[in-house]
C-alpha angles and dihedrals in degrees: 000000000000099000138059096243094052086062096057104078095046086051096052093046094047092047091048092050092042094241129152116254122197108193131184128186131185135215126182094281102353133072139188127208118181145161117230119231114257117226122225094217090241110114094203093052093042092054110113118247116247096209097058117161125200092230098057126086119256118230115232096251087056097048116116125245128218092278099048095090089057128094094185130070116252111263138156102322097176101055115108092001131121121236095261090051090053089058087240094128115064137152115286097252099038100091092049092049092051095044093048091050090049089055093046091048091052090050092051091047091052092048097053116096091238092044112187090003096062111128123239125270117228125232093227094051122092109257086222089068093052121100106237135196116239089273097048142267126350109219126190094224138013112197116185130189117199096194087067101022088233138140136197131188109214125174125203135186119239121266116248088215096045113148091220115031108019117120092249090058095045093044091052093046092054091047101045104020115178091008086061092051094049089054091052095046090051096045117016087190088069089081087062092055092048095046097041092242092129090060092045093053092047089053091048090052090048091052094047090049092050091050092049091047090050093052090049090052091053091048091052091052 
């Protein structure tokens, strides 16, 4: 699956069926390997905490998926784009590095006592204080950069308006099944209606307009 949109349906099905997903994505000289959070199936338990603090660990059912950092619905990411903009061109060893780390991340998850329900580690925590599997730590994400030969281990909470793993999407998918998928395939923006992203973006646009108007009034005075 080489595009963002091709990852959407597997993400929704896996989240709905409470299955673990190990996902990898490539840029030209950077890569991402991550495990998606695994829901419990209990709506109350899966609701995201409102008092989240960056220093605290994130439970598995509150970990973000590949789409949780997006505020747009997945669409055609290849149209009117050059090969390098489609992330089709990458450095020779990148895919092997990312795929190897994906395998090792899966192995660490399976060897942990909590398996797919292991919480995240935080980048600003000492690794010595982190409960490991017999093979080592179990990060949420592995982000690598070949230009500097560096790697970071961020962890991020799920987005309550995610177009793939939010409660609204999963409940609509369970309720409507294939009819829901047909609506999404015919109109990707439908996801923004279901999750409330459209209202969120409209509110942000209005706030930005008010800010610009306020600055203009200040300049005139």
